[in-house]
PDB file of N, CA and C in Angstrom:
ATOM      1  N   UNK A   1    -151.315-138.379 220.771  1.00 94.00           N
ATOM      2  CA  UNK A   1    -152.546-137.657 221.044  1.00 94.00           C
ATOM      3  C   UNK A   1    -153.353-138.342 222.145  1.00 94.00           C
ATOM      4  N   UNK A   2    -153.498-139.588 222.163  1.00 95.00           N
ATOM      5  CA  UNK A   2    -153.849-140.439 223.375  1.00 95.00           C
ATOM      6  C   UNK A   2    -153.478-140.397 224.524  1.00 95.00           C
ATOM      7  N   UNK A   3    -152.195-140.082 224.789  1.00 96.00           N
ATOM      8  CA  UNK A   3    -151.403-139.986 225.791  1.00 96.00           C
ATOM      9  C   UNK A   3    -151.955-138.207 226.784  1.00 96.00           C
ATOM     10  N   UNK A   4    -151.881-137.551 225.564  1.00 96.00           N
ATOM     11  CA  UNK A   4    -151.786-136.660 226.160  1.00 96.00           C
ATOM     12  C   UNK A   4    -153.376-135.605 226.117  1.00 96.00           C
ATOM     13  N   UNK A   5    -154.396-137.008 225.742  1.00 96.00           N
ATOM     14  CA  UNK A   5    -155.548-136.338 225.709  1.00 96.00           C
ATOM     15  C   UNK A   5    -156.641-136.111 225.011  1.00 96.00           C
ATOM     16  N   UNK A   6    -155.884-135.823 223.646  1.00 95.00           N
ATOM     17  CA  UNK A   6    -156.391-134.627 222.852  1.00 95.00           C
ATOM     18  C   UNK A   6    -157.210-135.724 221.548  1.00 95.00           C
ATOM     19  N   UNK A   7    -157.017-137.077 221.805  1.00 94.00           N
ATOM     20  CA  UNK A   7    -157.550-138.164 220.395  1.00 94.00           C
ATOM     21  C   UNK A   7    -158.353-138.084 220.110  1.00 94.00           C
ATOM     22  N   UNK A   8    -159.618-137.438 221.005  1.00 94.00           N
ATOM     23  CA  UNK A   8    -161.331-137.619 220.797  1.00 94.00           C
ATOM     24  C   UNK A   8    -161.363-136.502 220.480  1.00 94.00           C
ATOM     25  N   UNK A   9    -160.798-135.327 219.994  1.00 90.00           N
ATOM     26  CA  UNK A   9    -160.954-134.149 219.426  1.00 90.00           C
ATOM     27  C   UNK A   9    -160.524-133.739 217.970  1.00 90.00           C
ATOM     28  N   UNK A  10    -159.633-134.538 217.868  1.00 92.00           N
ATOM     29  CA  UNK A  10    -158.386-134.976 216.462  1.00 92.00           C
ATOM     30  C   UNK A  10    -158.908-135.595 215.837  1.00 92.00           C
ATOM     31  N   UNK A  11    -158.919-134.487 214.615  1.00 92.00           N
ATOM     32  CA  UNK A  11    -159.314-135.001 213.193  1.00 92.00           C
ATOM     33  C   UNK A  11    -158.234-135.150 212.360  1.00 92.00           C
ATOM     34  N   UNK A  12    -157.457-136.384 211.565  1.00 93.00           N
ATOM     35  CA  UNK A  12    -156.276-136.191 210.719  1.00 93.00           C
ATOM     36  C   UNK A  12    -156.715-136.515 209.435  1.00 93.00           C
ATOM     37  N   UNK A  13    -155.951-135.846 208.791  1.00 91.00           N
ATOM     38  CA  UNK A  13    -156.762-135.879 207.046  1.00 91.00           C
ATOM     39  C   UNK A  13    -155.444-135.948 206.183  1.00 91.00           C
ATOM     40  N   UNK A  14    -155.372-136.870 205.680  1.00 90.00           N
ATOM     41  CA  UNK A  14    -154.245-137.200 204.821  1.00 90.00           C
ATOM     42  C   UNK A  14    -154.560-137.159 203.298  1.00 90.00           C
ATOM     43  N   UNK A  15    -154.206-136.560 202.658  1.00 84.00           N
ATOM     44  CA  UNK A  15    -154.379-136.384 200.788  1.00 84.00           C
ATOM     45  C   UNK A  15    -153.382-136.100 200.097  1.00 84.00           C
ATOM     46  N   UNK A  16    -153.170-136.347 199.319  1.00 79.00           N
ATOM     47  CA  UNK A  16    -151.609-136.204 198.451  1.00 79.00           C
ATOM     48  C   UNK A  16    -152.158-134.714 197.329  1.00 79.00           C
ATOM     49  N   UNK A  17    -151.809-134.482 196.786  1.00 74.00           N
ATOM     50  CA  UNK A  17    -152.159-133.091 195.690  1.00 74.00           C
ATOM     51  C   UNK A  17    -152.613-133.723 193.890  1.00 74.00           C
ATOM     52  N   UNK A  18    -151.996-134.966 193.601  1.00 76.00           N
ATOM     53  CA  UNK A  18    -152.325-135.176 192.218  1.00 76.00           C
ATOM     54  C   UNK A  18    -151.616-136.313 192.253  1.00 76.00           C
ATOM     55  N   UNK A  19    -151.864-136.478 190.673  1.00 75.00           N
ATOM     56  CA  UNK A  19    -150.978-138.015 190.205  1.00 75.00           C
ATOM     57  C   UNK A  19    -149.628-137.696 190.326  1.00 75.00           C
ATOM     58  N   UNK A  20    -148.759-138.805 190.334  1.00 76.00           N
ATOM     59  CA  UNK A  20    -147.553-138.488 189.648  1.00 76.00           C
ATOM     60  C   UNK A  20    -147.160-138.374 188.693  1.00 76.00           C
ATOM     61  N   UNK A  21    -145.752-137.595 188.247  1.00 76.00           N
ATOM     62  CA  UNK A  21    -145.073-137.015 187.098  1.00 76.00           C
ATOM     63  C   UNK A  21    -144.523-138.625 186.598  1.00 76.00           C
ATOM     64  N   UNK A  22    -144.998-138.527 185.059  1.00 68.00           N
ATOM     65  CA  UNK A  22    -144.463-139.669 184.117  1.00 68.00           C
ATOM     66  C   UNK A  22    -143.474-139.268 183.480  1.00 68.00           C
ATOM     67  N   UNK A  23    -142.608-138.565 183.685  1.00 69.00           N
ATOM     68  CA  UNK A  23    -141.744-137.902 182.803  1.00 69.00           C
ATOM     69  C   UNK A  23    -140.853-138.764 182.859  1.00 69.00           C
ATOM     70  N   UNK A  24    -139.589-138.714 182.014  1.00 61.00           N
ATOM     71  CA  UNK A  24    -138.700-139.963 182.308  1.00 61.00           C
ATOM     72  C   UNK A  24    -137.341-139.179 182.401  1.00 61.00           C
ATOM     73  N   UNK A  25    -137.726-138.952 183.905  1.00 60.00           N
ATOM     74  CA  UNK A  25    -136.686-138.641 184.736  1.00 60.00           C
ATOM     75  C   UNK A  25    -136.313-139.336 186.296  1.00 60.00           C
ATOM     76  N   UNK A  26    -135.663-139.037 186.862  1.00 64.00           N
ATOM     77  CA  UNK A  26    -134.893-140.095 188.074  1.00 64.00           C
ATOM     78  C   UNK A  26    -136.225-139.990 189.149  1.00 64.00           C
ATOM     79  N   UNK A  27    -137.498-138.923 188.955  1.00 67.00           N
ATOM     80  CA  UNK A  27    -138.257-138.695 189.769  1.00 67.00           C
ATOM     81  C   UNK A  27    -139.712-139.333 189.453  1.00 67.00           C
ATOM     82  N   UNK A  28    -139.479-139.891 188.272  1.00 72.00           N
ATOM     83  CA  UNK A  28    -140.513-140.663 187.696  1.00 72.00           C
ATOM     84  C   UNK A  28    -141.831-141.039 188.785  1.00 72.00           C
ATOM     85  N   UNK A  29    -143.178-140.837 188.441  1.00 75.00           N
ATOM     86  CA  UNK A  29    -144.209-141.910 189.325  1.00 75.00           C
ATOM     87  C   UNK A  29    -144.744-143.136 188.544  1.00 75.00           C
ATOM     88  N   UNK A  30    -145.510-143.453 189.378  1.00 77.00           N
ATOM     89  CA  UNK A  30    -146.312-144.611 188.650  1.00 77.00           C
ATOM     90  C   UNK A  30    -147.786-144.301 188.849  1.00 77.00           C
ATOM     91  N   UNK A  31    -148.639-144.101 187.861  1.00 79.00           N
ATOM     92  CA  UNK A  31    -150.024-144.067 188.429  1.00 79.00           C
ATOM     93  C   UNK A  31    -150.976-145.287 187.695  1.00 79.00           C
ATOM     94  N   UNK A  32    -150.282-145.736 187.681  1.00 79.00           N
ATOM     95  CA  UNK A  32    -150.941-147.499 187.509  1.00 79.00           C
ATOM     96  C   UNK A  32    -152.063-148.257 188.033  1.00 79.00           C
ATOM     97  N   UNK A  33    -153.228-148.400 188.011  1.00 85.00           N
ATOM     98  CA  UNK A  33    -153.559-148.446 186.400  1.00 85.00           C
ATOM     99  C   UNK A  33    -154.163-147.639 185.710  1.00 85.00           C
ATOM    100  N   UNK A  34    -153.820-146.323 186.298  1.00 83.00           N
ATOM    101  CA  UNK A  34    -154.971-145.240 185.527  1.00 83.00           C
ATOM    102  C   UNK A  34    -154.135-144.370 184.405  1.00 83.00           C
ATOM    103  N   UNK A  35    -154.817-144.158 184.021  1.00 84.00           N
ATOM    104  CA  UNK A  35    -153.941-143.331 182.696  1.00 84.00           C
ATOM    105  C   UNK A  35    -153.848-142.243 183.032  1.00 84.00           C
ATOM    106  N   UNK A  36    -152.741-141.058 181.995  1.00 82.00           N
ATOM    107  CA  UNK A  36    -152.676-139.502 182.818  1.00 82.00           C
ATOM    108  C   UNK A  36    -151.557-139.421 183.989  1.00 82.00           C
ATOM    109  N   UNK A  37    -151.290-138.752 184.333  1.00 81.00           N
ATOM    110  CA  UNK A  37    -150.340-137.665 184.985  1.00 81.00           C
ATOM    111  C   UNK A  37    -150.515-136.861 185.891  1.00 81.00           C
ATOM    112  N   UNK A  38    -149.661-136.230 186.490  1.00 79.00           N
ATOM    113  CA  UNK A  38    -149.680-134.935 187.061  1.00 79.00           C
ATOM    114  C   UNK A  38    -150.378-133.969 185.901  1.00 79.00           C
ATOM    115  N   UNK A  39    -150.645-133.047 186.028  1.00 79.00           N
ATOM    116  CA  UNK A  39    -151.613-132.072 185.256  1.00 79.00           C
ATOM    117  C   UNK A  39    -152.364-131.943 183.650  1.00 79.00           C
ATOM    118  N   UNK A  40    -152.826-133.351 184.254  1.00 82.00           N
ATOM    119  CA  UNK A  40    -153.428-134.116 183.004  1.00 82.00           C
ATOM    120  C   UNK A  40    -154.958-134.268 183.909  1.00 82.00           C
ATOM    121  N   UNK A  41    -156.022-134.189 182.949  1.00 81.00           N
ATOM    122  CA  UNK A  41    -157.604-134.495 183.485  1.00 81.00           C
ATOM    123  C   UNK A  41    -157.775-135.826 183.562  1.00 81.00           C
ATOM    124  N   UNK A  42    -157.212-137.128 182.964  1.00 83.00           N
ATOM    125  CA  UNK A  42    -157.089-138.419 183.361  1.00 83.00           C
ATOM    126  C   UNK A  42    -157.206-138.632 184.876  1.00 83.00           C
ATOM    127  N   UNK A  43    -157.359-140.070 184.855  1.00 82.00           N
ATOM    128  CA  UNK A  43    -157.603-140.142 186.768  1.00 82.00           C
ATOM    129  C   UNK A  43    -156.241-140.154 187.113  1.00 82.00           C
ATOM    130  N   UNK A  44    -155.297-140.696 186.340  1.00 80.00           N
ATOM    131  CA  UNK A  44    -153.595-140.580 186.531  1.00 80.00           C
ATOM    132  C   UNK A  44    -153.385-139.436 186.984  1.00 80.00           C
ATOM    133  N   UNK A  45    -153.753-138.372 186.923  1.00 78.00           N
ATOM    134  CA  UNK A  45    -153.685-136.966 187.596  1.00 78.00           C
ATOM    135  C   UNK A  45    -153.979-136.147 188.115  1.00 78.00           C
ATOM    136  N   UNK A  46    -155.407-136.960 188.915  1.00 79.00           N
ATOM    137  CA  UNK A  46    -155.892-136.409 189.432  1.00 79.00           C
ATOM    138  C   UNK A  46    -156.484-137.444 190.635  1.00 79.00           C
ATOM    139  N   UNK A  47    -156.105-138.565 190.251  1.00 80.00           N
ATOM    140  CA  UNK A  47    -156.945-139.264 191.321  1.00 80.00           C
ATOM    141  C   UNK A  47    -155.669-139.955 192.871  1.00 80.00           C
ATOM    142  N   UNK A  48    -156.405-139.543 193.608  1.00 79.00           N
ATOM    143  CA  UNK A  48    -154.898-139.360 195.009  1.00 79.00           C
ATOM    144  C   UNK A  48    -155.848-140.977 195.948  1.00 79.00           C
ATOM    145  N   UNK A  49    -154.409-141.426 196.862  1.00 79.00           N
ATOM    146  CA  UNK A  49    -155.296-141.962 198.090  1.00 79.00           C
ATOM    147  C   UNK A  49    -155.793-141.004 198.879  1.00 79.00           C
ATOM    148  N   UNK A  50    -156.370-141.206 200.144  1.00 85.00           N
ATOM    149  CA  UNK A  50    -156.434-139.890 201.091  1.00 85.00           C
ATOM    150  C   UNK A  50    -157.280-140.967 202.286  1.00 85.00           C
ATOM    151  N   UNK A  51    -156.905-140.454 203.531  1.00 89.00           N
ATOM    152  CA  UNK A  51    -157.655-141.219 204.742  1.00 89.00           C
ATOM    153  C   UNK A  51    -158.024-139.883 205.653  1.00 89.00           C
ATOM    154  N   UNK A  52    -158.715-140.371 206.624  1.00 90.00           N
ATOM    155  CA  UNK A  52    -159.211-139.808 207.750  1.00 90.00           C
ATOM    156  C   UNK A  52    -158.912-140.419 208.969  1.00 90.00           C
ATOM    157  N   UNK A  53    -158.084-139.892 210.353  1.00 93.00           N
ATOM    158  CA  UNK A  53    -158.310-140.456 211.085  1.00 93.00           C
ATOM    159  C   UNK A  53    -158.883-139.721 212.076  1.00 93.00           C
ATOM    160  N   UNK A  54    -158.471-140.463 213.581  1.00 93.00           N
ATOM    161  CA  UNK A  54    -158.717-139.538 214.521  1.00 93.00           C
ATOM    162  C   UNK A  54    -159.816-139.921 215.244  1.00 93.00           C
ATOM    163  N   UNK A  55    -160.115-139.583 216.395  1.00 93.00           N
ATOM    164  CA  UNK A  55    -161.326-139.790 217.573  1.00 93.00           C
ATOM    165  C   UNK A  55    -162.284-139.384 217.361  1.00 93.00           C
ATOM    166  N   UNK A  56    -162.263-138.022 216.517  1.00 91.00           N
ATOM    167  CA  UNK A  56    -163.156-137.214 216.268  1.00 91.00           C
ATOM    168  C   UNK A  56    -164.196-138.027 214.787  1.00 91.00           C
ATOM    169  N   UNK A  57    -164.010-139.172 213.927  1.00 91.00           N
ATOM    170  CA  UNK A  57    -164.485-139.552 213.563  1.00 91.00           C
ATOM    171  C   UNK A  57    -165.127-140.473 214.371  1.00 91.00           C
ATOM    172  N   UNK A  58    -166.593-140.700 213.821  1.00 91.00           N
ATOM    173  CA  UNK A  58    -167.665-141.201 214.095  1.00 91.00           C
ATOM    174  C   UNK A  58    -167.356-142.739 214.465  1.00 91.00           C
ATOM    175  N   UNK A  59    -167.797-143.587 215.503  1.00 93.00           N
ATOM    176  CA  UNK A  59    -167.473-144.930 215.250  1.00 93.00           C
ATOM    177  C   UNK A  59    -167.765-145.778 214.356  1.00 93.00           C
ATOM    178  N   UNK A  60    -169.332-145.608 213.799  1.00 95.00           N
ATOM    179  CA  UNK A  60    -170.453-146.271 212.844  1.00 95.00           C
ATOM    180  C   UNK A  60    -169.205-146.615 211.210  1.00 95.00           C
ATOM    181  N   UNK A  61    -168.053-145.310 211.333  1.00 91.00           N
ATOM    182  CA  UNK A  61    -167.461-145.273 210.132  1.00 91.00           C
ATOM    183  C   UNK A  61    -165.988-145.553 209.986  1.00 91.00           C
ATOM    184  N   UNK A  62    -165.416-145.879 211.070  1.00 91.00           N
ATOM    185  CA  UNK A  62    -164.596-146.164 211.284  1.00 91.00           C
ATOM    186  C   UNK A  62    -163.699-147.289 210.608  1.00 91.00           C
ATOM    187  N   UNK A  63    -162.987-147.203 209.969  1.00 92.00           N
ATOM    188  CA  UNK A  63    -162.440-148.568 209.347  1.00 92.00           C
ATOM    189  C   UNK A  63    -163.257-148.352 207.910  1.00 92.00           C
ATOM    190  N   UNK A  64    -164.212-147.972 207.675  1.00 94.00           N
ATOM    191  CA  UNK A  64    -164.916-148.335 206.597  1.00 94.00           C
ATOM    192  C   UNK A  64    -164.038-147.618 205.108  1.00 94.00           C
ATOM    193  N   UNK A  65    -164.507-148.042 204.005  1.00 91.00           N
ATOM    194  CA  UNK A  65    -164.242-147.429 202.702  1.00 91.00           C
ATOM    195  C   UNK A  65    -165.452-146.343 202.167  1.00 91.00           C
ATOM    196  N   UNK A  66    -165.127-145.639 201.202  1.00 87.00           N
ATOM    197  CA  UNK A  66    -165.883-144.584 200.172  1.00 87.00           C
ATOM    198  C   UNK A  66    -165.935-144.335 198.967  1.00 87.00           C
ATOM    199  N   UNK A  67    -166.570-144.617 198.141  1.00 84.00           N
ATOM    200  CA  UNK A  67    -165.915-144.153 196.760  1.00 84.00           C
ATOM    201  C   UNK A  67    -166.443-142.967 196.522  1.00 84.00           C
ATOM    202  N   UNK A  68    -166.922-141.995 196.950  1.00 83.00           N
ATOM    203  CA  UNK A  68    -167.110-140.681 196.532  1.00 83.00           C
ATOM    204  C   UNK A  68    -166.429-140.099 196.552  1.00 83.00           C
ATOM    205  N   UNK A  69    -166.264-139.156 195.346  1.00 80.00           N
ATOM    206  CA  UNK A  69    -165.586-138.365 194.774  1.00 80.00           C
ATOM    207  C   UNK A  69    -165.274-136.828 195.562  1.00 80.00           C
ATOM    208  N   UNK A  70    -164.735-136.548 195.936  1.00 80.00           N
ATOM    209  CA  UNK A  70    -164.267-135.479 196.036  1.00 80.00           C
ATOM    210  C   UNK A  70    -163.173-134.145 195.898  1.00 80.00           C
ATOM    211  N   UNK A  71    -162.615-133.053 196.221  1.00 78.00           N
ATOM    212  CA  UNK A  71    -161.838-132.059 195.893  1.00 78.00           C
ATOM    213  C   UNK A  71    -161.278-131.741 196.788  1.00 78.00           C
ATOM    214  N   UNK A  72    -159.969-131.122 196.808  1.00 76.00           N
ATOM    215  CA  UNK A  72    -159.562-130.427 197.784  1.00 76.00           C
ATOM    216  C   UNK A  72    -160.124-129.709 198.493  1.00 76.00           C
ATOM    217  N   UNK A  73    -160.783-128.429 197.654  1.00 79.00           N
ATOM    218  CA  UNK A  73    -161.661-127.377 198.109  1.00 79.00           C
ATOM    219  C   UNK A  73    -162.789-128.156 198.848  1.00 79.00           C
ATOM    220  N   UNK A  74    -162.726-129.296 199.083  1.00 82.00           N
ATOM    221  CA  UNK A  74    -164.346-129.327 199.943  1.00 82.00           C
ATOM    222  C   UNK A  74    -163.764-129.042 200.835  1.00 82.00           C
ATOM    223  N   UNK A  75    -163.139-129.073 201.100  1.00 85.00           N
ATOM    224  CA  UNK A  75    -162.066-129.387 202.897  1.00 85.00           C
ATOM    225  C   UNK A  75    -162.580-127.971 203.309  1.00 85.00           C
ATOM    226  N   UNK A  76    -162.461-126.909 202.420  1.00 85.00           N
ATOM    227  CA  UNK A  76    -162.431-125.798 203.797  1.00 85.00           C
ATOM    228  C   UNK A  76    -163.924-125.522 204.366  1.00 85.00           C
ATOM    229  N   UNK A  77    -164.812-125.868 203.344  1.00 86.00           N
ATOM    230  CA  UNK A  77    -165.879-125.657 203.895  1.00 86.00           C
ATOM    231  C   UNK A  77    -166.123-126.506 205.102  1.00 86.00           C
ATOM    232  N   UNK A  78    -165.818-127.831 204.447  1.00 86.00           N
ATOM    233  CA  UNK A  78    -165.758-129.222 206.068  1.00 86.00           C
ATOM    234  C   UNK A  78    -165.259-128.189 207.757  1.00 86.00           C
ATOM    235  N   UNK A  79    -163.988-128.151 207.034  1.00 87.00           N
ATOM    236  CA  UNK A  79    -163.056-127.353 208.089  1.00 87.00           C
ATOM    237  C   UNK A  79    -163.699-126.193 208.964  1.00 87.00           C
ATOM    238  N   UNK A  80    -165.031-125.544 207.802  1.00 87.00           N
ATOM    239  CA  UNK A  80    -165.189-124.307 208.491  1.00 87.00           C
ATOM    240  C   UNK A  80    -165.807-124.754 209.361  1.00 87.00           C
ATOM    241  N   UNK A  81    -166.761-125.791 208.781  1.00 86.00           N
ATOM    242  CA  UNK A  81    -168.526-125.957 209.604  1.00 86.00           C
ATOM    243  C   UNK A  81    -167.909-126.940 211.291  1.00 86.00           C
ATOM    244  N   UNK A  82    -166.857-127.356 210.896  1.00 85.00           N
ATOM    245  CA  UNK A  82    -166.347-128.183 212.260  1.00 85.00           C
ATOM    246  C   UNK A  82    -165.948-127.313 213.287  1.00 85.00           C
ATOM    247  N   UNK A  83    -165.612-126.110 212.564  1.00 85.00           N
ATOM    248  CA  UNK A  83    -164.632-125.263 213.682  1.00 85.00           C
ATOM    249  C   UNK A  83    -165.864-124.186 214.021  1.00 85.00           C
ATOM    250  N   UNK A  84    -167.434-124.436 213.174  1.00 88.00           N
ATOM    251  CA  UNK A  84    -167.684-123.330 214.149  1.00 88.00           C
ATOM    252  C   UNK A  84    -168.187-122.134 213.433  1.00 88.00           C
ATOM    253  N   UNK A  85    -167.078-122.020 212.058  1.00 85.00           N
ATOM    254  CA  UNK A  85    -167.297-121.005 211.477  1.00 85.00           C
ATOM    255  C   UNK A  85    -167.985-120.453 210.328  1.00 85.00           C
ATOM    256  N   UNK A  86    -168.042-119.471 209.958  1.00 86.00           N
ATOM    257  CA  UNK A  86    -168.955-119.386 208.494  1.00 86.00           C
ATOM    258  C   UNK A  86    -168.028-119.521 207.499  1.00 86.00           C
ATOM    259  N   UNK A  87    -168.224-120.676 206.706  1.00 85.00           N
ATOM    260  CA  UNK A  87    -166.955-120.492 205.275  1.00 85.00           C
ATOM    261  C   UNK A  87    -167.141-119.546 204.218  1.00 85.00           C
ATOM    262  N   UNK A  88    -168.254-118.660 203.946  1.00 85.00           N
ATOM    263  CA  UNK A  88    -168.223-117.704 203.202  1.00 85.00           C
ATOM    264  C   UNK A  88    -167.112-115.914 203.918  1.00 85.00           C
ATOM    265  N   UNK A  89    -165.906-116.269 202.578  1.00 73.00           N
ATOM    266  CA  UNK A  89    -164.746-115.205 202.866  1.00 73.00           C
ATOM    267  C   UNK A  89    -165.364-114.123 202.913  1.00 73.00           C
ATOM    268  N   UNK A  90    -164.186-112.891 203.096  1.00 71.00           N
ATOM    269  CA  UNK A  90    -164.816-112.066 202.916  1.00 71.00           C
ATOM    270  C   UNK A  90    -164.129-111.126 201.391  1.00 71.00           C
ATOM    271  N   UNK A  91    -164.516-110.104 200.975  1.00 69.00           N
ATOM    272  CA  UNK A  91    -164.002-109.702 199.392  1.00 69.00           C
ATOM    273  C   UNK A  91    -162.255-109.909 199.427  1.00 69.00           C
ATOM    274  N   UNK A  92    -162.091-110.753 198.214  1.00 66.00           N
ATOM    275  CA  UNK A  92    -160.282-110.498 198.028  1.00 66.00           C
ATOM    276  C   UNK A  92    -160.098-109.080 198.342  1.00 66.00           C
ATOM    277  N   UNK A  93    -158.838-108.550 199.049  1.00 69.00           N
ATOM    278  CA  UNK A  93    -157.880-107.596 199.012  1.00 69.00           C
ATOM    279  C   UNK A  93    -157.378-107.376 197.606  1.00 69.00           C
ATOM    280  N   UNK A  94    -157.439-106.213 197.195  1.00 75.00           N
ATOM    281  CA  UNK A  94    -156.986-105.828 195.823  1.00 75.00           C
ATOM    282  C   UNK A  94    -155.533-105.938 196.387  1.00 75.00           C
ATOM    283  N   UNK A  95    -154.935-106.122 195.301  1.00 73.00           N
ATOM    284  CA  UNK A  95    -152.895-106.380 195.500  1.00 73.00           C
ATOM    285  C   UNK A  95    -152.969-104.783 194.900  1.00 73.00           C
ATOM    286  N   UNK A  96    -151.780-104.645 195.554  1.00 77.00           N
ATOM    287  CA  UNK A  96    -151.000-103.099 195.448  1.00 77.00           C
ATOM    288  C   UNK A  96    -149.812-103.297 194.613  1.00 77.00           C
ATOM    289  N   UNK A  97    -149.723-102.697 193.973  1.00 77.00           N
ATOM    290  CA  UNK A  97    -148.668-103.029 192.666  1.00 77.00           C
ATOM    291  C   UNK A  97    -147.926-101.647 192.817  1.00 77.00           C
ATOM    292  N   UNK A  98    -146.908-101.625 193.135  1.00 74.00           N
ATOM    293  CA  UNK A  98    -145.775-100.856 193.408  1.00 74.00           C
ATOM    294  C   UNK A  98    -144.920-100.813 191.769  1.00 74.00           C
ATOM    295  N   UNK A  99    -145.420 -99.282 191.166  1.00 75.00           N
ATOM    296  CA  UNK A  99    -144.822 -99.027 190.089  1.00 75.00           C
ATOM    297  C   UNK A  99    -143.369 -98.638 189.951  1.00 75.00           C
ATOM    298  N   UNK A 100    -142.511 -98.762 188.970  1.00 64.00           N
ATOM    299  CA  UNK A 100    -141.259 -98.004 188.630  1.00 64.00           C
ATOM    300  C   UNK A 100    -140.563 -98.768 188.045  1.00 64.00           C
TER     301      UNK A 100
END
Protein backbone atom coordinates (compact mmCIF):
# COMPACT_ATOMS: atom_id res chain seq x y z
CA UNK A 1 0.00 0.00 0.00
CA UNK A 2 3.06 2.29 0.54
CA UNK A 3 4.51 1.59 -2.54
CA UNK A 4 1.79 2.21 -4.43
CA UNK A 5 0.25 5.11 -2.51
CA UNK A 6 -2.77 4.29 -1.08
CA UNK A 7 -1.29 3.80 3.10
CA UNK A 8 -2.62 7.19 4.31
CA UNK A 9 -6.06 6.22 3.18
CA UNK A 10 -6.05 2.42 4.46
CA UNK A 11 -7.83 1.40 7.16
CA UNK A 12 -7.14 -2.53 8.08
CA UNK A 13 -9.27 -4.14 10.67
CA UNK A 14 -8.50 -7.51 11.73
CA UNK A 15 -11.12 -9.59 14.13
CA UNK A 16 -11.59 -13.19 14.33
CA UNK A 17 -15.65 -14.16 14.78
CA UNK A 18 -15.59 -15.99 18.40
CA UNK A 19 -13.78 -18.31 20.70
CA UNK A 20 -12.69 -21.48 19.72
CA UNK A 21 -14.42 -24.91 19.49
CA UNK A 22 -13.43 -27.14 22.71
CA UNK A 23 -14.76 -30.08 21.36
CA UNK A 24 -12.41 -32.95 21.39
CA UNK A 25 -11.81 -33.26 18.04
CA UNK A 26 -8.51 -32.96 15.68
CA UNK A 27 -9.83 -29.18 15.34
CA UNK A 28 -9.80 -28.49 18.92
CA UNK A 29 -9.03 -24.55 20.23
CA UNK A 30 -7.69 -23.25 23.18
CA UNK A 31 -9.29 -20.26 24.79
CA UNK A 32 -7.12 -20.10 27.74
CA UNK A 33 -7.59 -18.55 30.26
CA UNK A 34 -11.07 -17.76 29.78
CA UNK A 35 -13.71 -20.13 30.19
CA UNK A 36 -16.50 -21.00 27.41
CA UNK A 37 -16.36 -21.70 23.80
CA UNK A 38 -17.47 -21.03 20.56
CA UNK A 39 -21.26 -20.33 21.15
CA UNK A 40 -21.13 -20.12 24.69
CA UNK A 41 -21.76 -16.38 26.54
CA UNK A 42 -18.39 -16.99 28.53
CA UNK A 43 -15.49 -14.74 27.38
CA UNK A 44 -14.11 -18.22 25.88
CA UNK A 45 -16.65 -17.46 23.21
CA UNK A 46 -16.88 -14.59 22.68
CA UNK A 47 -13.90 -12.75 23.45
CA UNK A 48 -11.50 -12.43 19.99
CA UNK A 49 -7.99 -10.48 19.48
CA UNK A 50 -8.63 -7.81 16.81
CA UNK A 51 -6.14 -4.82 15.61
CA UNK A 52 -6.34 -1.83 13.50
CA UNK A 53 -3.98 -0.76 11.13
CA UNK A 54 -3.24 1.50 8.45
CA UNK A 55 -2.33 5.35 7.72
CA UNK A 56 -5.61 6.23 8.08
CA UNK A 57 -5.31 5.78 11.85
CA UNK A 58 -4.57 8.68 13.90
CA UNK A 59 -0.86 9.05 15.06
CA UNK A 60 -1.71 10.17 18.86
CA UNK A 61 -2.98 6.21 18.77
CA UNK A 62 -0.88 4.43 17.10
CA UNK A 63 0.82 1.49 18.73
CA UNK A 64 -1.37 2.05 21.67
CA UNK A 65 -3.77 -0.63 23.54
CA UNK A 66 -7.80 -0.57 24.50
CA UNK A 67 -9.78 -2.41 26.63
CA UNK A 68 -13.12 -1.44 25.45
CA UNK A 69 -15.46 -3.62 24.67
CA UNK A 70 -16.90 -3.94 21.59
CA UNK A 71 -19.15 -5.94 18.67
CA UNK A 72 -18.98 -6.75 15.39
CA UNK A 73 -21.97 -4.73 14.49
CA UNK A 74 -20.23 -1.54 15.57
CA UNK A 75 -18.14 -1.82 12.48
CA UNK A 76 -20.82 -0.91 10.07
CA UNK A 77 -21.87 2.02 11.56
CA UNK A 78 -17.83 3.01 11.96
CA UNK A 79 -17.68 1.93 8.26
CA UNK A 80 -20.64 4.02 7.33
CA UNK A 81 -19.67 7.37 9.05
CA UNK A 82 -15.95 6.95 7.40
CA UNK A 83 -17.23 6.38 4.01
CA UNK A 84 -19.49 9.24 4.07
CA UNK A 85 -22.58 7.52 4.46
CA UNK A 86 -25.81 7.30 6.41
CA UNK A 87 -25.84 3.83 8.29
CA UNK A 88 -29.50 3.83 8.79
CA UNK A 89 -30.77 0.81 6.00
CA UNK A 90 -33.39 0.99 4.28
CA UNK A 91 -36.79 -1.56 5.02
CA UNK A 92 -35.72 -5.44 4.64
CA UNK A 93 -37.01 -6.81 1.23
CA UNK A 94 -39.74 -9.27 2.03
CA UNK A 95 -38.27 -12.87 0.62
CA UNK A 96 -40.50 -14.39 -2.04
CA UNK A 97 -41.22 -17.86 -1.27
CA UNK A 98 -41.87 -19.80 -4.34
CA UNK A 99 -44.69 -22.37 -3.51
CA UNK A 100 -45.23 -26.12 -4.76
Amino acid sequence: LKEVGQWDNSLIVFSSDNGGSSQHNKERGNNFPFRGEKSTNFEGGIRVAAFLSGGFIPREVRGTRSKLVTHISDWYATFCHLAGVDPADDPAVPARVQEG
